[in-house]
Coordinates of C-alpha atoms in Angstrom, one line a residue:
X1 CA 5.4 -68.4 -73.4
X2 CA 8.3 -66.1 -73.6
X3 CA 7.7 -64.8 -76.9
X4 CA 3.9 -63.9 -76.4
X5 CA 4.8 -62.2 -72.9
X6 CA 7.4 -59.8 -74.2
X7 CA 5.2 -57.8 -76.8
X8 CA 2.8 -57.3 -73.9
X9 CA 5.6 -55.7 -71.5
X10 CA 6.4 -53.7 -74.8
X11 CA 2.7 -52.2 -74.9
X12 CA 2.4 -51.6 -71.3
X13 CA 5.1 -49.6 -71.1
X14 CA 4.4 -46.9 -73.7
X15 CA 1.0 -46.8 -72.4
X16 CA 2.6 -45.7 -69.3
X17 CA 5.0 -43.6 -70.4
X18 CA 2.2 -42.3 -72.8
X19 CA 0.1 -41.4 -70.0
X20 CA 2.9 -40.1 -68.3
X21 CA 3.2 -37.2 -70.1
X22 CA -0.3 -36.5 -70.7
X23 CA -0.4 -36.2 -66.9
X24 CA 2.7 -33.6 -66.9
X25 CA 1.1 -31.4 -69.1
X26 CA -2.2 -31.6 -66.9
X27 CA -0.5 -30.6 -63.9
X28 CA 1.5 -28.0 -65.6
X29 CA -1.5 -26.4 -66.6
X30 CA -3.4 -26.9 -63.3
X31 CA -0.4 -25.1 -62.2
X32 CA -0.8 -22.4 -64.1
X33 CA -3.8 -21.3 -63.8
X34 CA -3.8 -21.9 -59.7
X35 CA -1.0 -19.1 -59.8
X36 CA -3.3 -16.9 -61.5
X37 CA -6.4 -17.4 -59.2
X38 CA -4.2 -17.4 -56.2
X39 CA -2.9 -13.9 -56.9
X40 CA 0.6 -14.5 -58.5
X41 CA 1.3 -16.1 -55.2
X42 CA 3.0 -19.8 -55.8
X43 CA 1.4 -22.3 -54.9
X44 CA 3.3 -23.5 -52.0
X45 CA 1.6 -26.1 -50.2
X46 CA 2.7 -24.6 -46.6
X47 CA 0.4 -21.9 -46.7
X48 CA -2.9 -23.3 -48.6
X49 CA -5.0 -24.5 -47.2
X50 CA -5.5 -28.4 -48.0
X51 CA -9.2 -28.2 -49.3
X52 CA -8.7 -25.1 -52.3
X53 CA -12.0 -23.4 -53.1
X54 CA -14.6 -22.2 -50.9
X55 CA -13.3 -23.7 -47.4
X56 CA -17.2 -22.8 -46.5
X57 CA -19.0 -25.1 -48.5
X58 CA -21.2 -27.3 -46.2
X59 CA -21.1 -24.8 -43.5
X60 CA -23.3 -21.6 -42.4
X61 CA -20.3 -18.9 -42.5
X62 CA -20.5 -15.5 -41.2
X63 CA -20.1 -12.7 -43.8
X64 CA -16.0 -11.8 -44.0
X65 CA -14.3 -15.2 -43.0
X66 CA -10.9 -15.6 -44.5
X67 CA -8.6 -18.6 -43.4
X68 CA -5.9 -17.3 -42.2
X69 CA -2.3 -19.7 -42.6
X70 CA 1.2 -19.7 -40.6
X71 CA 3.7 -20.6 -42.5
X72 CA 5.7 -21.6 -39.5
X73 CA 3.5 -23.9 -37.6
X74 CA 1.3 -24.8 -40.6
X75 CA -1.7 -23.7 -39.2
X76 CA -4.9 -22.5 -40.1
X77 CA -7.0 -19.7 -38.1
X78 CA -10.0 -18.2 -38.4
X79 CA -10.0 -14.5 -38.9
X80 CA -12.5 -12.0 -40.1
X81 CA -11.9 -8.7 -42.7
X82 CA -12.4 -6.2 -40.4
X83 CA -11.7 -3.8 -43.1
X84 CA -10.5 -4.1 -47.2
X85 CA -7.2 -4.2 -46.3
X86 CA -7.1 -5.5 -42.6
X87 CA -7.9 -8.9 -41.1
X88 CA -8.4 -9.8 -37.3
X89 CA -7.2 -13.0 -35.8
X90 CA -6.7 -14.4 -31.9
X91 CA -3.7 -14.7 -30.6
X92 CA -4.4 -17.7 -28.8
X93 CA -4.3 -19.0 -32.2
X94 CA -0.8 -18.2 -33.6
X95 CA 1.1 -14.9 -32.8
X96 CA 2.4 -11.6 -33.7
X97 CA 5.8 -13.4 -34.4
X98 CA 4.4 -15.4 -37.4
X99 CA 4.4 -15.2 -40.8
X100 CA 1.0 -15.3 -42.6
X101 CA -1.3 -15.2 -45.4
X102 CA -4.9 -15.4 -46.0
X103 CA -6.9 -17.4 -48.0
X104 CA -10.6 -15.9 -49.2
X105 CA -13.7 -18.1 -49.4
X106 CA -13.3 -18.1 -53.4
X107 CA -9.6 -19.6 -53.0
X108 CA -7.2 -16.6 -53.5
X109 CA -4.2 -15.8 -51.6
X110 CA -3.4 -12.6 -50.0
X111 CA -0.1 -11.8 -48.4
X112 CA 0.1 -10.0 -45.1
X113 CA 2.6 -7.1 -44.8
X114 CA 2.4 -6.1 -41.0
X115 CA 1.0 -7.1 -37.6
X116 CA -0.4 -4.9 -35.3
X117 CA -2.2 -5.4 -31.3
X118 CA -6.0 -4.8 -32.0
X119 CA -7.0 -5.2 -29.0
X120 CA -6.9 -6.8 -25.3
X121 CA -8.5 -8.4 -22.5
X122 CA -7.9 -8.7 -18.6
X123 CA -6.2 -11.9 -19.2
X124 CA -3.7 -10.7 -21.5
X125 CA -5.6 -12.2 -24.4
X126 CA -5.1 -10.1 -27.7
X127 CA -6.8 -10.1 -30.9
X128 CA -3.9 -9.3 -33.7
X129 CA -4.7 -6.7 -36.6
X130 CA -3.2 -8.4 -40.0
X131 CA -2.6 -5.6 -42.7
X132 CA -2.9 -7.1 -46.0
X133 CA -0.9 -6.5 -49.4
X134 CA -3.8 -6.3 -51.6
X135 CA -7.7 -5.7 -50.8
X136 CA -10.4 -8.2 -49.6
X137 CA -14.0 -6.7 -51.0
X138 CA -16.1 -8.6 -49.0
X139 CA -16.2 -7.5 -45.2
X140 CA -17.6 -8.7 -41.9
X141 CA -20.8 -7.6 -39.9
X142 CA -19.6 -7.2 -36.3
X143 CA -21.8 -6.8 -34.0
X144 CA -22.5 -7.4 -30.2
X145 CA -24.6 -10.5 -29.1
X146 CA -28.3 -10.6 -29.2
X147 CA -29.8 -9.5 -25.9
X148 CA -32.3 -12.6 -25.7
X149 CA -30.5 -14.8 -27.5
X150 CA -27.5 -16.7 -26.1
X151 CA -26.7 -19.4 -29.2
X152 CA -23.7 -19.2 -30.9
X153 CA -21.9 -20.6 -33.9
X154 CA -18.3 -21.7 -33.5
X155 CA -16.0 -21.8 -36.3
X156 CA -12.3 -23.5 -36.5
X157 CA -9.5 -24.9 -38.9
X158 CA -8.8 -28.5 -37.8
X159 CA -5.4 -30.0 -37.8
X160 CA -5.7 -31.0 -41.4
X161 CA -6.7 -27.0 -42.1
X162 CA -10.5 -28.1 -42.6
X163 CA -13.1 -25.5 -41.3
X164 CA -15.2 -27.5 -38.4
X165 CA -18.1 -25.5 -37.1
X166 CA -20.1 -26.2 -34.0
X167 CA -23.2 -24.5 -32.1
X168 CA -22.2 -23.2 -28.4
X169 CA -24.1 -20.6 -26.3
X170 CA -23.4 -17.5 -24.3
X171 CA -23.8 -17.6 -20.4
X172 CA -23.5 -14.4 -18.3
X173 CA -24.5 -16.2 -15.5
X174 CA -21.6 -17.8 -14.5
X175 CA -19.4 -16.5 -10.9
X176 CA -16.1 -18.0 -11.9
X177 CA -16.1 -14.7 -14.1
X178 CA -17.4 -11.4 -12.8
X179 CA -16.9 -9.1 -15.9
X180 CA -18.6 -11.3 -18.5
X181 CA -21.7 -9.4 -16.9
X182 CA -24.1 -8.9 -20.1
X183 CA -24.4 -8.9 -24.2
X184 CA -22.6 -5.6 -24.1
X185 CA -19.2 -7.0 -22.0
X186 CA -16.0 -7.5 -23.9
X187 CA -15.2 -10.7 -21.7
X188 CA -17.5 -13.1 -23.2
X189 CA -18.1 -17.2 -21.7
X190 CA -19.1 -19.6 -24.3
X191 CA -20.5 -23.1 -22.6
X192 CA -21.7 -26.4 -24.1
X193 CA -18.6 -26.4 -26.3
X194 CA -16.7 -30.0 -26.5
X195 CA -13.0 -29.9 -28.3
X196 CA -13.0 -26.1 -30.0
X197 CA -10.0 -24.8 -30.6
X198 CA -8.2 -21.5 -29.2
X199 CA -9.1 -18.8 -31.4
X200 CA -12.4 -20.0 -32.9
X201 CA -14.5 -17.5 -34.4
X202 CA -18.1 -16.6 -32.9
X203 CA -20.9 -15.8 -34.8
X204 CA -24.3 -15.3 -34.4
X205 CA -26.7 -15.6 -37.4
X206 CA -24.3 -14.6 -39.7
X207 CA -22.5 -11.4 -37.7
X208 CA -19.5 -12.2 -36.3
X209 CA -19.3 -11.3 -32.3
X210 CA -15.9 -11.9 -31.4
X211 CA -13.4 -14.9 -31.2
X212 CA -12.9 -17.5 -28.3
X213 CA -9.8 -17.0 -26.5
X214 CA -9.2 -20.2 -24.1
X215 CA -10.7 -22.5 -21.7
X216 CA -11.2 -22.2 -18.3
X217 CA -8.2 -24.7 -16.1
X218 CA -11.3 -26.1 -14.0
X219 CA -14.1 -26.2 -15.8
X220 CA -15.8 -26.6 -19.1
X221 CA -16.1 -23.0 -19.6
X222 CA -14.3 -20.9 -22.4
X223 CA -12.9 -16.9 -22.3
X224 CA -14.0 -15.1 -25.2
X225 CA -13.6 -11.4 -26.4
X226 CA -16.5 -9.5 -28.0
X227 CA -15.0 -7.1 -30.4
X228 CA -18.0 -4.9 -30.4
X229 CA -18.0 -5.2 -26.4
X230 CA -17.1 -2.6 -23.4
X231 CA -14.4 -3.6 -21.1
X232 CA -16.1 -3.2 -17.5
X233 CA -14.6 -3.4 -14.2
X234 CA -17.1 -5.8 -11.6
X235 CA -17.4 -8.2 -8.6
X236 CA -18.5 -11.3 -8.1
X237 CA -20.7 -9.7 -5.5
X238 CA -22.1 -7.1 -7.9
X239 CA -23.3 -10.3 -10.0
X240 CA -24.6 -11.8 -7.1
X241 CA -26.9 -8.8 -6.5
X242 CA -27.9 -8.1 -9.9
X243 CA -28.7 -11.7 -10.7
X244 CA -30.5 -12.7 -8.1
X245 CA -32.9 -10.0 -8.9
X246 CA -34.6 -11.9 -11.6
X247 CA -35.0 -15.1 -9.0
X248 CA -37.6 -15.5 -6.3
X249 CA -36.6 -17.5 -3.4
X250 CA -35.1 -17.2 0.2
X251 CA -31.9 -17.9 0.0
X252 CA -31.5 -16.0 -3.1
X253 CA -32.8 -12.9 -1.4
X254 CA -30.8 -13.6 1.4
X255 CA -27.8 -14.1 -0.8
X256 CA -28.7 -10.9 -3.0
X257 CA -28.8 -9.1 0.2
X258 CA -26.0 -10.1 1.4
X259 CA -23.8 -8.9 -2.1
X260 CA -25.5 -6.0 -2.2
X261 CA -25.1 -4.1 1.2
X262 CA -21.2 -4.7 1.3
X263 CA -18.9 -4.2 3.3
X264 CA -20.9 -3.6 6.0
X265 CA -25.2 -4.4 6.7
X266 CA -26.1 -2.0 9.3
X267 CA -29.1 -3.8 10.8
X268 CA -31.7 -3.1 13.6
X269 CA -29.6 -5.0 16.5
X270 CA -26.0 -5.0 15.1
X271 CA -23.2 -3.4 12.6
X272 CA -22.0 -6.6 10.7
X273 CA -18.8 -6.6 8.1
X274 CA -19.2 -9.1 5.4
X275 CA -16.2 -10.8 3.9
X276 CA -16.6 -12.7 0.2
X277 CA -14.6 -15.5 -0.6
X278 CA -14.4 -15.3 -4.2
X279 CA -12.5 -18.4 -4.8
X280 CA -15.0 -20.5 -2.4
X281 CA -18.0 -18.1 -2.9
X282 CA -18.6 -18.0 0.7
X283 CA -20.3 -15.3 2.7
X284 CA -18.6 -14.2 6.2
X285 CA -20.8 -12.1 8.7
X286 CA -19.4 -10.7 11.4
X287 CA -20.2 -8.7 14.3
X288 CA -18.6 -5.1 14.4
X289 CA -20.8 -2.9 16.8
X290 CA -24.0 -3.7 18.5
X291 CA -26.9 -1.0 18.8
X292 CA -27.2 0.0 22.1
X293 CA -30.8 -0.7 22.5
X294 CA -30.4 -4.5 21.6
X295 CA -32.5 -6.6 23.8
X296 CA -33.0 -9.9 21.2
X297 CA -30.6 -12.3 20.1
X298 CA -29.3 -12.6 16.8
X299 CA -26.5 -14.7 14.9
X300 CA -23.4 -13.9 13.0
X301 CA -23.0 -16.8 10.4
X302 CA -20.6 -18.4 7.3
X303 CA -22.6 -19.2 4.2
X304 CA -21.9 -20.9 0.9
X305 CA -23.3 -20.9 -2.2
X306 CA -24.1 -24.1 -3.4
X307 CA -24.9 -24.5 -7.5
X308 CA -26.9 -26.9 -9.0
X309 CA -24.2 -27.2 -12.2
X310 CA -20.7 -28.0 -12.7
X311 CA -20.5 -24.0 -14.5
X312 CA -21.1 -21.7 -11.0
X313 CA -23.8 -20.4 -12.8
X314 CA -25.8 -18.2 -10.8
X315 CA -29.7 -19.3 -11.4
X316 CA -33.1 -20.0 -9.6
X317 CA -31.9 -23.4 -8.6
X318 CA -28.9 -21.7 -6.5
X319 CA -29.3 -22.7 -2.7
X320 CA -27.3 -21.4 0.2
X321 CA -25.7 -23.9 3.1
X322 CA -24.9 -22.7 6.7
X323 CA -21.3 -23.7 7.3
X324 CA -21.0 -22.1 11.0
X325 CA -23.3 -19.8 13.3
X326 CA -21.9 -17.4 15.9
X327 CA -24.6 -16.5 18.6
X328 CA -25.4 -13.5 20.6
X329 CA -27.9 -13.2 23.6
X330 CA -28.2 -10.3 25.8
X331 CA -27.3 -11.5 29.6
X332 CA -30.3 -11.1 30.7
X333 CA -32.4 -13.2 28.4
X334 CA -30.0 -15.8 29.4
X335 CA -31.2 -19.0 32.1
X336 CA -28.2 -20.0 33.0
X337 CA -27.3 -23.2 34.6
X338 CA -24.4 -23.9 36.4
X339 CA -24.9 -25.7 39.4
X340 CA -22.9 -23.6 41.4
X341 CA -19.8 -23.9 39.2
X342 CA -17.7 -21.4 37.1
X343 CA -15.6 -21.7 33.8
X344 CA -12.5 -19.6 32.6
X345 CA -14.5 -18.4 29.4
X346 CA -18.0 -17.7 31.5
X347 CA -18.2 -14.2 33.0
X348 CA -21.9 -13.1 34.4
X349 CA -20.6 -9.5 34.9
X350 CA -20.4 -9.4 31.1
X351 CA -23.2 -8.0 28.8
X352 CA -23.3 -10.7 26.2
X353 CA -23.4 -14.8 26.0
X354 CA -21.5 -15.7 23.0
X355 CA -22.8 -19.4 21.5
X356 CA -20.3 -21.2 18.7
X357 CA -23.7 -22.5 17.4
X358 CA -27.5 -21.3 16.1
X359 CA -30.0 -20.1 18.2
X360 CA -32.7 -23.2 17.2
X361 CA -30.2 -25.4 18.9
X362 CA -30.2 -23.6 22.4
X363 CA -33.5 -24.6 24.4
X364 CA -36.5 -22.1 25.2
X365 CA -38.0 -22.8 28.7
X366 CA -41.6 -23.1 28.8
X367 CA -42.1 -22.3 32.1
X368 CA -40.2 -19.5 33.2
X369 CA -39.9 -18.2 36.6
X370 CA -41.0 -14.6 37.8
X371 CA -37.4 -13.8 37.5
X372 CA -37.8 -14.2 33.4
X373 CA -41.2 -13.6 32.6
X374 CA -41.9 -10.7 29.7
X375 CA -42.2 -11.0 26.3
X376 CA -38.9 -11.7 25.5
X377 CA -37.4 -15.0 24.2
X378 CA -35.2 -16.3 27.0
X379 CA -32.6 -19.3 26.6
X380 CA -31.2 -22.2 28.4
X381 CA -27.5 -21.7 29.0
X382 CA -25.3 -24.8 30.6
X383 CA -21.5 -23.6 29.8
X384 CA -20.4 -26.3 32.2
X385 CA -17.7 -28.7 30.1
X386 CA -18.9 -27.0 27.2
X387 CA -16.6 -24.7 25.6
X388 CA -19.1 -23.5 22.5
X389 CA -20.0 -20.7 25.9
X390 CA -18.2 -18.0 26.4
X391 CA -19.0 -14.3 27.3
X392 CA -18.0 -10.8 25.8
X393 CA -19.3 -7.2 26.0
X394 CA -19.6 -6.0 22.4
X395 CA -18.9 -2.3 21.3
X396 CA -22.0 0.0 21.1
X397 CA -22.2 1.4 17.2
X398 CA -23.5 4.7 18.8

């Protein structure tokens, strides 16, 4: 048994050692030539990317993608040639500090010999400017969002440095934002995205728009910069108006309203300051100055915006809730009952009842004495133990 067993063990190990070599001389010239496509840069596996070649294959790539590598972190970001000898990249994907190098779609390696800012947003987002050592032919379209078109492509280097691409859209509908406002914006809000990573890329059939910058801490809407857009300076109340223009329903009109006379809705009976809430998107109305000829009541009240989505997005579904009413009634459109008692806050020499409450909740005599009668809407007032009743005289406006 021995002797047959040992020639075996004799074979088997010059086949190996056979193949061995053949192996070494494959690599050496794989090596070789992989020097020369890659630009006389070696081949070190910290800045390749891990699939060599076109990175694109399988996917629908804008025009002027490179993959662009930190040699620090070891990570892989998607940047677009901006120009033959520049390359843009997010921040929010690596930094300024880094070390890079890109990689082209057709697998050569291009070292990067400076970093400049490009550009900013109101965050503080940038978009870095990546001069290159030698020229990139091939550049990208940029180009601002189509106006009726909100879909998006998203592109992205996983982990392993494999490009992952995924379809998002474009809202400018949303109020947790107020300058993402239109196509033409620089702040841009991507929804309907599920795990991208900072500093994706955004395209748009082909033309690259911009690149995502972060997510929003509360919900499940991402920051974006358009690198095509304008910077503008709005309010959420400016959005308010001009989106609920394209909406027909009450409380959008009221709402619209509302946002669009601030700070201050000079009415038929009264002067009244509004007060937005931007965090709570609530409405405050308040009194200033009545007009001296008032002879109806009329209410102050809190309002809130109540969405039909998760994204405060602003749409023909948006409703408005009363949180708290504040009404006024002229004294003498007031029945007031008292039963021969008097209250601290109750003063009949005063011009105006003040009610903590709406006007529908106060009751409207139907038979009204000769002391009432007219064609004004008079009220049932019983401030006894109720401390919703008080009484004020309220500034004339003129």
């Amino acid at each position: 048994m021995n002797k047959l067993i040992a020639p075996i063990i004799l074979i088997l190990a010059f086949t190996v050692t056979s193949c061995s070599d053949d192996a070494k001389k494959a690599i050496n010239n794989i090596a070789s030539q992989s020097e020369e496509t890659l630009g006389g840069i070696s081949n070190d596996r910290t800045i390749l990317n891990p699939k060599l070649g076109n990175f694109c294959d399988g996917h629908e790539c804008p025009e002027g993608i490179v993959a662009v590598k930190t040699e620090k972190k070891k990570l892989t970001c998607s940047g677009i040639v901006k120009s033959q000898s520049e390359v843009l990249i997010s921040e929010n994907c690596a930094t300024e500090n880094e070390a890079f190098n890109i990689q082209t779609t057709d697998g050569k390696l291009i070292k990067v010999t400076s970093v400049e800012d490009e550009l900013s947003n109101e965050f503080g987002d940038k978009i870095l400017k990546l001069n290159l050592e030698k020229e990139i032919p091939n550049t990208a379209n940029i180009e601002l969002p189509e106006i009726d078109n909100n879909e998006v492509q998203l592109n992205y280097f996983n982990e392993l440095g494999e490009l992952q691409s995924q379809d998002c859209e474009l809202t400018y509908a949303s109020l947790a934002y107020a300058n993402s406002f239109d196509n033409e914006s620089q702040l841009l809000n991507i929804k309907n995205c599920e795990g991208v990573r900072d500093g994706a890329l955004i395209s748009q059939n082909g033309k690259v728009i911009g690149f995502l910058t972060k997510k929003h801490n509360e919900i499940e809407l991402y920051e974006g910069i358009s690198l095509n857009g304008e910077e503008i300076e709005s309010t959420i109340p400016l959005k308010i108006d001009s989106l609920s223009l394209n909406y027909d329903s009450d409380d959008i009109l009221i709402l619209g309203l509302y946002a669009s006379v601030m700070p201050i809705l000079e009415g038929e009976y009264s002067n009244q300051e509004i007060i937005f809430d931007k965090h709570n998107f609530i409405f405050d109305i308040r009194t200033v100055c009545l007009n001296s000829k008032l002879k109806e009541a009329y209410e102050d009240e809190t309002i809130k915006i109540k969405f039909n989505n998760k994204l405060y997005e602003f749409n023909g579904f948006t409703q408005l809730e009363v949180l708290k009413n504040i009404s006024y009634i002229p004294m003498e459109l007031g029945m007031i009952v008292d039963f021969g008692q008097t209250t601290a806050n109750f003063n009949k020499a005063h011009k105006h009842i003040v009610y903590r409450g709406s006007l529908s909740e106060l009751v409207k005599p139907r038979n009204i004495s000769n002391n009432y009668k007219g064609d004004k809407t008079h009220y049932l007032i019983t401030p006894v133990n109720d401390n919703r009743y008080s009484t004020t005289n309220i500034e004339t406006c003129y």
